[in-house]
């Protein structure tokens, strides 16, 4: 298995246009469905973000919180989600999104060993900022898993440079000052932030938080290498009357986003 | 001097990147203002004339007799304006926020004492105030919800998770992540990402500084034992800090034993494992996969699965002993203190008293026992009356 960082970088750059990185929560609405949704989305995506449900997700708005509560209530464990990743290893590279306590509870070494075994390319830990990440980064390196840094519109110049120095795979740029599930505005503040990030970060930039429509994805894609859509996908799964309808909805939405991004290139 | 960010291995800043800039800004502002004579004079003036400091050190002679303690001293934080020690921290932080040019204040609250203190400081200093409170806590601390609203604060109910302090804190952090440019988050306990645990500890250390000096003045000696209840641990760290260098003084933190340690409880230091919740690395009640457990205590203020990082360090070093008492023991001490001393303590505070009821005789061998009477129990009368079978 090639190095996770290299696989992720290639996934964002190979198409020569901005690509789609959909978010799927492991175990939501159940484990089998999350595998199915990720496979369907994999046809339209360059990278899959696979979320691990957590009891206290500080960076997430109500939609992902509720999905996580439902996955936890059904008994989903971090190991189950890494099992989902293993099932998806033949598709696009997987970046696992997990809160730090999940990694700590297992032990970073054991968690990363299991993630590497499952073929996971990258790890996104939204509550592990760059200055606290050293020990986990070292272990991730040994396992060939990229520790994906996050940057936000509020991140200052010096920190952007520090993030750039450590960046591998891609950098997850948070599009809004806020939690997931809001509404992004593609304005001067966001494009200015992405320009600042681009100037200081060598690896691809994926942008997420508050992106809901193919049109927003296209607008953001003009300033980024990848676009993440999370809460909107979960909302569509929530509203589907049955699993077949959810699968169809996921397929149609994934295709629409991918088509829009392709057409914009 | 720079603000402490770690206590041994504990503490740190485990938060979304979005608020890192605000933590840097807060650290810088606090380092600049805390030694500024203007800031110090403004805070000292308010603590003196608005809060009513220094609070008395009172000798509880009737409970001495009841509990077999030679000398029992109450540090009367219940006599602070708004009825608990929480105002010491809230006033300091809201003053700081005003100097930082922030116009909006948010807070989380469990028992409502921190929410009331923050709403009070915000009213006094002309700030907009929004308090997050779990729906369960709003029901059991109804009086404080009404007080906050009377003071002009907005109280936002939180329904997620267990709908208690943990969830209110998460929701306050989410608000802060979203409104970080205009808003200061007044954390109510010595928890959260750095620099909060240190700021809260320093603002609360007035309790122990006064108590230590009062003990020397009144008794000509230091207490043998100092006791305080620990949820997040702000009154405890504020009381203990002055005594940390006094090796002969035994320091005891009392956690919520709830239904007992084999049932539901809030004893993070007794039965938790180190982990990350709400921005810092500290002892935490959690399941094997790292999902945060729901705490339980009869007292909303101790109903929290985490604890301040400095307490985790003091536990590991052994400088402070952490013990726990059950809901039933706390209710019994609540009742005894009310009847023997004419002081209705907060249910949180009743935990510290219950430890003295149980161990007072043994503790007394070391000399006077000093307890932080962290708050008054008006807010708890409905809940305690129901538990104790008292009718109106």
XYZ file of C-alpha atoms in Angstrom:
657
model
C 0.000 0.000 0.000
C 1.563 3.340 -0.999
C 1.946 6.069 1.569
C -1.376 7.626 2.592
C -0.189 11.190 2.121
C 0.882 10.485 -1.452
C -2.386 8.721 -2.251
C -4.387 11.670 -0.936
C -2.335 14.279 -2.766
C -2.704 12.364 -5.991
C -6.448 11.959 -5.496
C -6.886 15.728 -5.214
C -4.626 16.636 -8.115
C -4.943 13.818 -10.690
C -8.191 15.053 -12.242
C -6.828 18.526 -12.879
C -10.038 20.029 -11.518
C -11.654 20.442 -8.118
C -12.940 17.120 -6.805
C -15.709 15.972 -4.482
C -15.016 14.668 -0.960
C -18.328 13.478 0.504
C -18.707 12.713 4.213
C -20.194 9.448 5.371
C -20.660 8.689 9.065
C -19.737 5.116 9.895
C -22.748 3.359 11.418
C -25.265 5.893 10.192
C -28.038 5.064 9.645
C -26.478 1.614 10.163
C -23.132 0.009 9.323
C -24.288 -1.701 6.134
C -25.932 1.487 4.866
C -22.800 3.518 5.520
C -20.768 1.051 3.452
C -23.382 1.204 0.702
C -23.528 5.017 0.688
C -19.736 5.273 0.600
C -19.589 2.855 -2.348
C -22.242 4.819 -4.229
C -20.488 8.111 -3.516
C -17.145 6.558 -4.422
C -18.214 6.619 -8.073
C -18.366 10.411 -7.916
C -15.693 11.195 -5.355
C -11.907 11.467 -5.261
C -11.678 10.988 -1.476
C -14.217 9.725 1.091
C -14.349 11.318 4.523
C -15.474 8.627 6.949
C -16.697 9.946 10.308
C -16.434 8.118 13.627
C -19.454 8.929 15.826
C -18.541 10.622 19.119
C -20.578 11.509 22.180
C -19.464 15.154 22.324
C -18.620 16.431 18.832
C -17.571 20.042 19.480
C -17.054 20.997 15.836
C -20.399 19.644 14.653
C -23.817 21.206 14.326
C -27.165 19.546 15.085
C -27.371 17.326 11.969
C -24.105 15.462 12.522
C -24.646 15.432 16.302
C -27.978 13.692 15.841
C -26.568 11.237 13.306
C -23.745 10.431 15.724
C -26.155 9.891 18.605
C -28.147 7.494 16.444
C -25.042 5.573 15.371
C -23.879 5.335 18.993
C -27.308 4.248 20.181
C -27.105 1.401 17.659
C -23.834 0.355 19.284
C -21.365 1.582 16.658
C -17.759 1.509 17.885
C -14.616 3.091 16.409
C -13.499 -0.434 15.469
C -16.716 -0.925 13.515
C -15.984 2.246 11.557
C -12.434 1.131 10.801
C -14.057 -2.088 9.599
C -16.157 0.011 7.224
C -12.936 1.609 5.973
C -11.466 -1.847 5.324
C -14.497 -2.776 3.240
C -13.981 0.357 1.157
C -10.263 -0.111 0.572
C -10.698 -0.724 -3.171
C -12.441 2.627 -3.663
C -11.136 6.193 -3.370
C -8.724 6.908 -0.493
C -10.372 7.162 2.932
C -9.766 10.013 5.377
C -11.159 9.060 8.775
C -12.629 11.955 10.809
C -12.496 11.249 14.523
C -12.364 13.275 17.726
C -9.174 13.013 19.722
C -10.538 11.139 22.723
C -11.446 8.204 20.499
C -7.786 7.938 19.477
C -6.528 8.439 23.039
C -8.864 5.836 24.513
C -7.504 3.161 22.209
C -3.955 4.528 22.370
C -2.655 6.424 19.336
C -0.316 3.595 18.377
C -2.996 0.893 18.422
C -5.558 3.136 16.736
C -3.193 4.029 13.905
C -2.032 0.440 13.480
C -5.647 -0.631 13.033
C -6.344 2.296 10.687
C -3.300 1.446 8.584
C -4.397 -2.204 8.435
C -7.779 -1.026 7.169
C -6.060 0.900 4.385
C -6.954 4.331 5.757
C -4.981 7.060 3.970
C -5.506 9.973 6.338
C -6.750 10.921 9.773
C -8.640 14.168 10.465
C -8.846 15.080 14.176
C -10.789 18.344 14.489
C -9.893 18.919 18.152
C -6.175 18.258 17.737
C -4.661 21.565 16.560
C -1.225 21.611 14.975
C 0.643 22.585 18.155
C -0.758 19.600 20.093
C -0.408 17.104 17.253
C 3.298 16.234 17.422
C 3.097 12.842 19.156
C 0.199 11.588 17.014
C 1.860 12.885 13.838
C 5.018 10.909 14.588
C 3.048 7.693 15.080
C 0.931 8.333 11.979
C 4.113 8.789 9.959
C 5.422 5.407 11.037
C 2.160 3.822 9.927
C 1.997 5.583 6.565
C -1.193 7.433 7.506
C -1.344 11.188 6.856
C -2.363 13.350 9.801
C -4.525 15.943 8.047
C -4.284 19.447 9.503
C -7.195 21.872 9.652
C -7.093 25.607 8.990
C -9.824 28.158 9.640
C -10.627 31.689 8.484
C -9.487 32.844 11.938
C -6.072 31.179 11.605
C -3.302 33.793 11.647
C -0.400 34.024 9.211
C 2.203 32.447 11.473
C -0.028 29.485 12.223
C -0.849 29.011 8.548
C 2.871 28.749 7.961
C 3.232 26.222 10.770
C 0.301 24.234 9.369
C 1.951 24.425 5.945
C 5.215 23.091 7.358
C 3.516 19.993 8.782
C 0.883 19.536 6.080
C 0.604 16.152 4.411
C -2.044 14.656 2.136
C -4.188 17.777 2.123
C -5.273 20.536 4.471
C -8.903 20.696 5.531
C -9.930 24.341 5.269
C -12.954 25.213 7.382
C -15.119 27.465 5.213
C -17.139 29.120 7.966
C -16.351 30.499 11.375
C -18.634 28.018 13.032
C -19.649 24.380 13.262
C -20.767 21.988 10.532
C -24.198 22.260 8.977
C -24.451 26.037 8.623
C -24.556 27.903 5.348
C -21.348 28.955 3.644
C -21.004 32.351 1.976
C -18.465 32.402 -0.824
C -17.348 35.951 -0.137
C -14.146 37.962 0.071
C -13.469 36.661 3.553
C -13.503 33.031 2.397
C -11.635 33.577 -0.856
C -9.109 35.750 0.977
C -8.569 32.988 3.534
C -8.118 30.391 0.796
C -5.651 32.644 -1.015
C -3.666 33.095 2.229
C -3.747 29.323 2.761
C -2.679 28.656 -0.815
C 0.305 30.949 -0.421
C 1.580 29.095 2.641
C 0.475 25.499 2.108
C 2.025 23.267 -0.539
C -0.453 20.364 -0.375
C -3.997 20.392 -1.827
C -6.756 22.328 -0.042
C -10.121 20.711 0.651
C -12.867 23.050 1.816
C -15.833 22.064 3.943
C -18.412 23.203 6.575
C -21.659 24.734 5.353
C -21.464 23.557 1.733
C -24.926 22.385 0.644
C -25.412 22.689 -3.101
C -23.593 21.810 -6.341
C -23.549 25.546 -7.100
C -21.731 26.318 -3.840
C -19.333 23.456 -4.554
C -18.508 24.984 -7.931
C -18.029 28.461 -6.438
C -15.671 27.081 -3.788
C -13.962 24.777 -6.288
C -12.623 27.851 -8.081
C -10.410 28.453 -5.040
C -9.719 24.907 -3.850
C -8.734 21.395 -4.873
C -11.599 19.615 -3.178
C -15.029 20.350 -1.725
C -16.521 18.528 1.273
C -20.259 18.057 1.742
C -21.394 16.426 4.980
C -24.517 17.616 6.808
C -26.469 18.069 3.563
C -25.875 14.422 2.644
C -27.008 13.302 6.083
C -30.076 15.512 5.868
C -31.010 13.902 2.551
C -30.550 10.405 4.010
C -32.663 11.462 7.035
C -35.496 12.629 4.840
C -35.609 9.597 2.568
C -38.659 7.414 3.287
C -36.758 4.106 3.090
C -33.221 2.741 2.547
C -33.681 2.320 -1.220
C -34.802 5.923 -1.524
C -31.818 7.024 0.601
C -29.448 5.143 -1.702
C -31.063 6.751 -4.751
C -30.907 10.199 -3.160
C -27.225 9.742 -2.285
C -26.495 8.572 -5.839
C -28.358 11.464 -7.459
C -26.807 14.087 -5.201
C -23.275 12.677 -5.569
C -23.659 12.615 -9.348
C -25.016 16.181 -9.403
C -22.103 17.546 -7.386
C -19.566 15.640 -9.457
C -21.195 16.758 -12.715
C -21.197 20.383 -11.623
C -17.534 20.231 -10.590
C -16.583 18.527 -13.880
C -18.503 21.058 -15.962
C -16.891 23.955 -14.129
C -13.381 22.825 -14.971
C 4.770 35.946 33.741
C 3.200 33.701 31.134
C -0.014 31.843 31.924
C 0.318 28.135 32.750
C -1.013 25.867 30.000
C -0.090 22.476 31.474
C -0.318 20.945 34.910
C 2.035 18.007 34.661
C 0.771 16.176 31.580
C -2.744 17.639 31.940
C -4.359 20.654 30.318
C -3.489 21.844 26.824
C -5.696 23.237 24.062
C -7.679 20.491 22.329
C -10.185 22.623 20.460
C -11.203 23.293 16.860
C -8.701 25.461 14.992
C -11.315 28.219 14.663
C -10.973 29.271 18.321
C -7.194 28.973 18.645
C -6.818 32.627 17.632
C -9.261 33.639 20.350
C -7.386 31.602 22.968
C -4.169 33.342 21.923
C -5.919 36.694 22.155
C -7.317 35.852 25.590
C -3.930 34.667 26.820
C -2.265 37.845 25.604
C -4.972 40.079 27.099
C -4.922 38.304 30.438
C -1.135 38.450 30.686
C -1.289 42.175 29.930
C -4.184 43.095 32.224
C -3.710 40.891 35.257
C -0.744 42.911 36.470
C -2.119 46.202 35.228
C -2.792 48.426 38.261
C -5.944 49.844 36.638
C -7.454 46.409 36.054
C -6.457 45.156 39.495
C -7.899 48.227 41.203
C -11.163 47.964 39.277
C -11.558 44.271 40.127
C -10.493 44.738 43.750
C -12.954 47.611 44.136
C -15.816 45.498 42.814
C -14.853 42.494 44.967
C -14.786 44.764 47.998
C -17.914 46.866 47.549
C -20.087 44.869 45.142
C -19.360 41.236 46.046
C -18.767 41.919 49.738
C -15.243 40.577 50.130
C -13.486 39.580 52.210
C -15.986 36.910 53.184
C -15.899 35.882 56.855
C -14.208 32.859 58.338
C -16.905 31.520 60.674
C -16.523 28.924 63.408
C -19.385 26.397 63.217
C -19.527 25.360 66.890
C -22.793 23.435 66.819
C -21.619 21.235 63.958
C -18.324 20.751 65.798
C -20.337 19.152 68.565
C -22.536 17.166 66.203
C -19.675 15.812 64.130
C -16.986 15.489 66.784
C -14.648 18.058 65.262
C -12.447 20.161 67.554
C -12.539 23.257 65.399
C -14.623 23.633 62.211
C -14.243 26.764 60.118
C -16.487 27.836 57.238
C -15.066 30.114 54.569
C -18.340 31.870 53.826
C -18.410 32.174 50.026
C -22.182 31.745 50.329
C -22.215 35.345 51.534
C -20.830 36.638 48.248
C -23.262 38.678 46.174
C -25.349 36.211 44.107
C -24.764 33.496 46.698
C -21.638 31.617 45.637
C -17.957 31.915 44.821
C -18.748 31.928 41.089
C -18.993 35.741 41.055
C -15.220 36.063 41.765
C -14.445 34.514 38.392
C -17.370 35.947 36.430
C -16.600 39.553 37.374
C -12.912 39.173 36.541
C -13.597 37.590 33.168
C -16.362 39.996 32.138
C -14.129 42.939 33.109
C -11.383 41.418 30.978
C -13.805 40.876 28.067
C -14.829 44.516 28.204
C -11.196 45.557 28.035
C -10.784 43.229 25.045
C -13.591 45.073 23.278
C -16.004 42.125 23.217
C -19.653 43.132 23.575
C -21.215 39.714 23.985
C -20.779 37.228 26.809
C -21.721 33.552 26.785
C -21.524 31.023 29.587
C -22.535 27.484 30.451
C -24.138 26.658 33.741
C -25.074 23.533 35.666
C -26.497 24.556 39.022
C -27.125 28.007 37.640
C -24.784 29.783 40.065
C -22.214 30.519 37.394
C -24.976 31.573 35.011
C -26.408 33.947 37.610
C -22.940 35.325 38.395
C -22.197 35.894 34.707
C -25.613 37.449 34.077
C -24.983 39.716 37.079
C -21.526 40.801 35.923
C -22.885 41.351 32.407
C -25.730 43.507 33.718
C -23.318 45.544 35.815
C -20.866 46.063 32.976
C -23.430 46.575 30.211
C -22.770 43.433 28.194
C -25.158 41.212 26.217
C -25.326 37.810 27.943
C -26.430 34.356 26.794
C -26.294 31.336 29.125
C -26.508 27.707 27.972
C -28.173 25.351 30.424
C -29.224 21.724 30.109
C -32.975 21.181 30.083
C -32.704 18.788 33.057
C -30.808 21.395 35.077
C -33.301 24.123 34.140
C -35.984 22.027 35.793
C -34.045 21.260 38.973
C -32.619 24.804 39.339
C -35.684 26.751 38.269
C -35.049 29.627 40.651
C -31.731 30.400 39.017
C -33.277 30.328 35.540
C -35.709 33.009 36.681
C -32.895 35.035 38.254
C -30.827 34.972 35.053
C -33.791 36.118 32.997
C -34.560 38.894 35.505
C -30.974 40.046 35.139
C -31.514 40.451 31.405
C -29.691 37.338 30.217
C -31.005 34.966 27.600
C -31.118 31.366 28.866
C -30.863 28.843 26.037
C -32.024 25.303 26.861
C -29.797 22.435 25.734
C -31.480 19.130 24.906
C -28.580 17.116 23.530
C -26.972 14.200 25.403
C -27.902 14.098 29.079
C -29.164 17.736 28.941
C -26.888 18.680 31.848
C -23.647 20.624 32.396
C -21.537 18.601 29.938
C -23.943 19.287 27.102
C -24.397 22.942 28.040
C -20.605 23.337 27.910
C -20.419 21.699 24.474
C -23.141 24.006 23.181
C -21.444 27.100 24.626
C -18.216 26.094 22.889
C -20.118 25.681 19.596
C -21.579 29.172 20.022
C -18.073 30.491 20.695
C -16.681 28.754 17.606
C -19.390 30.517 15.591
C -19.261 33.999 17.162
C -15.667 34.136 18.259
C -14.987 37.602 16.853
C -17.542 39.409 19.020
C -17.974 37.041 21.940
C -16.088 36.133 25.095
C -16.839 32.744 26.610
C -16.825 32.927 30.413
C -16.066 29.367 31.490
C -17.396 28.811 34.979
C -14.983 26.275 36.342
C -11.261 25.563 36.228
C -11.762 23.454 33.102
C -11.538 23.981 29.336
C -8.599 24.761 27.074
C -5.653 26.834 28.261
C -5.607 29.606 29.402
C -8.995 29.069 31.099
C -8.000 26.705 33.935
C -5.256 29.092 35.027
C -7.386 32.239 34.677
C -10.224 30.719 36.699
C -7.819 29.400 39.355
C -6.151 32.791 39.734
C -9.463 34.666 39.930
C -10.731 32.178 42.537
C -7.517 32.082 44.560
C -8.809 35.061 46.515
C -10.754 32.451 48.547
C -7.694 30.626 49.833
C -5.575 33.767 50.154
C -8.165 35.290 52.479
C -8.833 32.048 54.343
C -5.158 31.420 55.021
C -4.610 34.941 56.361
C -7.831 34.776 58.427
C -6.824 31.451 59.926
C -3.463 32.868 60.970
C -5.098 36.008 62.360
C -7.954 34.261 64.202
C -6.245 31.096 65.418
C -2.588 31.967 65.178
C -2.069 28.879 63.064
C -2.952 27.220 59.777
C -5.788 24.723 59.570
C -4.794 21.061 59.736
C -7.182 20.140 56.940
C -8.833 22.082 54.124
C -11.882 20.578 52.405
C -13.763 21.646 49.269
C -16.185 20.021 46.849
C -15.003 19.262 43.298
C -17.108 19.229 40.155
C -14.978 21.053 37.623
C -13.130 22.220 40.708
C -13.077 26.031 40.778
C -13.879 26.633 44.443
C -11.514 23.813 45.388
C -8.551 25.073 43.376
C -9.276 28.633 44.526
C -9.167 27.435 48.136
C -6.266 24.979 47.834
C -3.749 27.121 45.955
C -2.805 29.252 48.935
C -2.138 26.108 50.992
C -0.234 24.055 48.400
C 3.185 25.108 49.765
C 2.077 24.341 53.369
C 3.024 20.668 53.402
C 1.527 20.185 56.875
C -1.964 21.117 55.652
C -3.989 18.140 54.434
C -6.034 19.080 51.344
C -9.159 17.081 50.488
C -11.349 17.439 47.404
C -14.784 15.833 47.582
C -16.350 14.472 44.412
C -19.945 13.449 43.793
C -20.354 9.779 44.674
C -23.940 9.883 43.394
C -25.660 6.570 44.032
C -22.319 5.091 45.104
C -19.326 4.200 42.959
C -20.910 0.995 41.715
C -23.873 3.008 40.419
C -24.146 6.355 38.653
C -21.807 9.051 39.975
C -19.619 12.035 39.082
C -16.305 10.869 40.562
C -13.953 11.518 37.620
C -10.804 11.474 39.745
C -11.770 8.289 41.559
C -12.876 6.196 38.598
C -12.087 8.097 35.396
C -9.203 7.669 32.977
C -7.301 10.570 31.421
C -8.873 11.788 28.201
C -9.924 14.912 26.337
C -13.226 16.681 26.910
C -14.013 20.364 26.350
C -10.516 21.281 25.306
C -8.281 19.827 27.987
C -6.606 16.565 28.869
C -7.726 15.436 32.311
C -9.405 12.602 34.197
C -12.665 11.740 32.484
C -15.547 9.323 32.931
C -15.686 7.425 29.652
C -16.399 4.029 28.170
C -13.630 1.789 26.790
C -14.082 3.274 23.285
C -13.655 6.822 24.593
C -17.290 7.916 24.499
C -17.854 10.337 27.352
C -20.049 8.850 30.059
C -23.005 10.607 31.601
C -22.238 11.673 35.142
C -24.821 11.680 37.892
C -25.172 13.720 41.041
C -28.058 15.046 43.089
C -26.173 18.320 42.716
C -26.325 19.865 39.234
C -23.001 21.629 39.796
C -21.112 18.369 40.385
C -22.909 16.470 37.640
C -19.964 16.574 35.214
C -17.858 13.711 33.787
C -14.637 15.750 33.614
C -12.560 17.749 36.090
C -10.081 20.612 35.893
C -6.597 19.572 34.709
C -4.794 20.961 37.752
C -6.832 18.628 39.975
C -5.722 15.691 37.816
C -2.127 16.697 38.408
C -2.666 17.206 42.151
C -4.295 13.780 42.320
C -1.335 12.122 40.632
C 1.235 13.926 42.777
C -0.766 13.049 45.885
C -0.705 16.636 47.201
C -4.487 16.626 47.338
C -6.545 13.608 48.397
C -9.772 13.183 46.465
C -12.622 11.392 48.189
C -16.322 11.186 47.489
C -19.675 11.094 49.246
C -23.043 9.845 48.048
C -26.188 11.804 47.229
C -27.720 10.526 50.462
C -24.758 11.634 52.579
C -24.823 15.064 50.933
C -28.542 15.473 51.608
C -28.041 14.490 55.224
C -25.252 17.053 55.642
C -27.430 19.662 53.887
C -30.102 19.031 56.469
C -27.747 19.017 59.473
C -26.005 22.234 58.469
C -29.360 23.956 57.983
C -30.677 22.878 61.386
C -27.530 23.172 63.477
C -26.023 26.341 62.030
C -28.948 28.127 60.385
C -27.044 28.020 57.123
C -28.712 26.334 54.146
C -25.752 25.267 51.995
C -25.773 24.536 48.283
C -26.053 20.823 47.492
C -22.559 21.048 45.961
C -21.186 22.465 49.202
C -23.079 19.824 51.162
C -20.719 17.242 49.657
C -17.745 18.878 51.370
C -19.735 19.010 54.618
C -20.733 15.352 54.291
C -17.087 14.341 54.129
C -16.543 16.160 57.449
C -19.617 14.506 58.933
C -18.131 11.136 58.013
C -14.418 11.698 58.655
C -14.412 14.806 60.847
C -13.278 13.104 64.023
C -10.231 11.583 62.354
C -9.411 14.752 60.427
C -9.662 16.799 63.578
C -6.561 15.110 65.013
C -4.465 17.270 62.671
C -6.002 20.493 63.943
C -8.734 22.843 62.728
C -10.767 21.748 59.712
C -11.494 24.512 57.213
C -14.177 23.989 54.590
C -15.033 26.209 51.665
C -18.725 26.939 52.086
C -18.879 27.583 48.365
C -22.528 28.567 48.000
C -25.898 28.921 49.616
C -28.737 26.531 48.979
C -31.722 28.709 48.132
C -31.581 27.365 44.577
C -31.858 23.809 45.921
C -34.818 24.136 48.252
C -37.410 22.588 45.905
C -35.223 19.599 45.131
C -34.010 19.132 48.694
C -37.517 19.524 50.145
C -38.749 16.762 47.857
C -35.823 14.509 48.785
C -36.147 15.234 52.504
C -39.953 15.045 52.576
C -40.493 18.651 53.685
C -43.817 20.262 52.747
C -44.472 23.934 52.186
